[in-house]
Amino acid sequence: MKAVAEIAVILGSVAMLLGVMHLVRLAARRWDWPAEVQRKAVHIATGAYALTLPVLFDRPWPVLLLVGVTVAVMLWLRSTTASGGVGGVLHGVGRKSYGDMLFAIAVGFLFFRSAGNPVLFALPVAVLTISDAAAALAGSAYGRRIFTVEAGTKSYEGVAIFFLVT
């Protein structure tokens, strides 16, 4: 019976993710949020939810299944028919990014490797969630000193904010 409840939580989690993306899309239309703000709003909501995983699950397989289903949904959202709707929240930025899927995979990896220690799980997830979002938003708004990285550019201001928040 426990497995049935865990699968229900997994399906509810994915539905909640899609619901959050829809709400962010509506807020973006109402308040004219740029694509990066939309993306980071979903990132923060997803990271905050990920922090609850050690409370929801006491073994790794449901989290790994959740990650697998989430990655499958993220791949579906990349399709041209889906990206115009809810998928546009994640893929509306003008660059190719796999951060949505990599974030989910990192959460699953951390859950598995933390071996039930919530601190070993929560601290890296909090850094991935809060520091990354703060750096991206600060770098987008205030970044003036730019440097090139493999997948585009970053700003020293964004890097400094990541360091300070972490």
XYZ file of C-alpha atoms in Angstrom:
166
model
C 0.000 0.000 0.000
C 2.900 2.349 0.695
C 4.074 2.070 -2.933
C 0.625 3.116 -4.198
C 0.705 6.206 -1.970
C 4.204 7.062 -3.168
C 3.168 6.756 -6.810
C 0.186 9.011 -6.080
C 2.561 11.585 -4.563
C 4.801 11.311 -7.643
C 1.900 11.909 -10.033
C 0.605 14.731 -7.843
C 4.078 16.264 -7.814
C 4.300 16.317 -11.596
C 0.775 17.761 -11.818
C 1.785 20.414 -9.283
C 4.888 21.273 -11.339
C 2.734 21.772 -14.429
C 0.284 23.844 -12.357
C 3.072 26.075 -11.060
C 4.318 26.539 -14.611
C 0.818 27.525 -15.706
C 0.490 30.034 -12.831
C 3.887 31.523 -13.664
C 2.799 31.823 -17.296
C -0.356 33.690 -16.228
C 1.616 35.975 -13.893
C 4.120 36.650 -16.667
C 1.381 37.754 -19.020
C -0.244 39.947 -16.386
C 2.927 41.637 -15.113
C 5.056 41.334 -18.253
C 7.788 39.185 -16.721
C 10.818 38.551 -18.917
C 11.585 34.956 -19.905
C 14.449 34.639 -17.406
C 12.240 35.748 -14.505
C 9.618 33.168 -15.499
C 12.243 30.464 -15.696
C 13.734 31.330 -12.313
C 10.299 31.533 -10.663
C 9.696 27.919 -11.686
C 13.248 27.065 -10.600
C 12.671 28.476 -7.109
C 9.281 26.766 -6.749
C 10.752 23.452 -7.896
C 13.737 23.769 -5.574
C 11.510 24.636 -2.624
C 9.422 21.560 -3.344
C 12.564 19.421 -3.710
C 13.533 20.383 -0.173
C 10.455 18.498 1.066
C 11.469 15.198 -0.549
C 13.205 13.765 2.557
C 9.952 14.331 4.459
C 7.804 12.767 1.732
C 9.984 9.758 0.918
C 12.166 7.599 3.129
C 13.727 5.545 0.349
C 15.352 6.481 -2.940
C 13.301 4.608 -5.559
C 10.262 6.933 -5.476
C 12.506 9.986 -5.845
C 14.386 8.367 -8.719
C 11.037 7.523 -10.359
C 9.880 11.107 -9.782
C 13.059 12.362 -11.461
C 12.517 10.019 -14.398
C 8.917 11.130 -14.890
C 9.928 14.777 -14.500
C 12.684 14.456 -17.114
C 10.206 12.778 -19.475
C 7.771 15.670 -18.976
C 10.582 18.190 -19.535
C 11.475 16.435 -22.799
C 7.829 16.551 -23.851
C 7.676 20.275 -23.027
C 10.581 20.846 -25.396
C 8.463 19.676 -28.311
C 7.245 22.411 -30.594
C 3.583 21.785 -29.825
C 4.091 22.022 -26.060
C 6.647 24.831 -25.869
C 4.148 27.440 -27.021
C 2.064 26.769 -23.927
C 3.297 25.879 -20.480
C 6.691 24.795 -21.861
C 7.354 28.366 -22.932
C 7.922 29.237 -19.282
C 11.102 27.149 -19.300
C 12.094 27.429 -22.924
C 11.221 31.035 -23.703
C 14.782 32.223 -23.172
C 16.796 32.868 -26.300
C 19.338 30.117 -25.659
C 19.404 26.351 -25.581
C 19.462 25.163 -21.987
C 19.201 21.800 -20.305
C 19.085 23.248 -16.791
C 15.539 22.018 -16.182
C 16.515 18.395 -16.711
C 19.929 18.707 -15.082
C 18.333 20.227 -11.981
C 15.943 17.263 -11.666
C 18.790 14.785 -12.171
C 20.936 16.593 -9.594
C 18.100 16.443 -7.045
C 17.725 12.700 -7.605
C 21.471 12.165 -7.348
C 21.666 14.177 -4.135
C 18.751 12.286 -2.600
C 20.381 8.976 -3.437
C 23.863 10.008 -2.241
C 22.689 11.720 0.943
C 21.588 8.290 2.223
C 18.794 9.662 4.399
C 20.777 12.543 5.898
C 18.527 15.560 5.279
C 21.337 18.085 5.803
C 23.493 16.474 3.109
C 20.489 16.745 0.802
C 19.081 20.136 1.770
C 22.241 22.247 1.701
C 23.248 21.502 -1.911
C 19.634 21.750 -3.109
C 19.306 25.140 -1.388
C 22.502 26.330 -3.089
C 21.301 25.054 -6.463
C 17.945 26.732 -5.955
C 18.600 30.061 -4.286
C 22.141 30.936 -5.360
C 21.560 30.034 -8.993
C 18.343 32.042 -9.211
C 19.875 35.061 -7.462
C 22.949 34.962 -9.708
C 20.910 34.694 -12.898
C 18.536 37.495 -11.977
C 21.279 39.804 -10.691
C 23.495 39.043 -13.667
C 20.660 39.703 -16.106
C 19.708 42.988 -14.454
C 23.075 44.349 -13.330
C 25.717 42.358 -15.169
C 28.088 44.695 -16.995
C 31.404 42.813 -16.924
C 30.781 39.827 -19.182
C 32.947 36.789 -19.868
C 32.457 33.887 -22.247
C 31.668 30.360 -21.141
C 31.052 27.217 -23.139
C 27.310 27.838 -23.555
C 27.268 31.630 -23.866
C 28.171 34.387 -21.441
C 28.113 35.086 -17.726
C 28.745 38.212 -15.712
C 31.159 38.763 -12.868
C 28.319 40.433 -10.982
C 26.211 37.263 -11.244
C 29.146 35.119 -10.110
C 29.692 37.427 -7.118
C 26.021 37.172 -6.130
C 26.160 33.379 -6.399
C 29.178 33.372 -4.070
C 27.629 35.808 -1.582
C 24.283 34.022 -1.417
C 25.947 30.625 -1.035
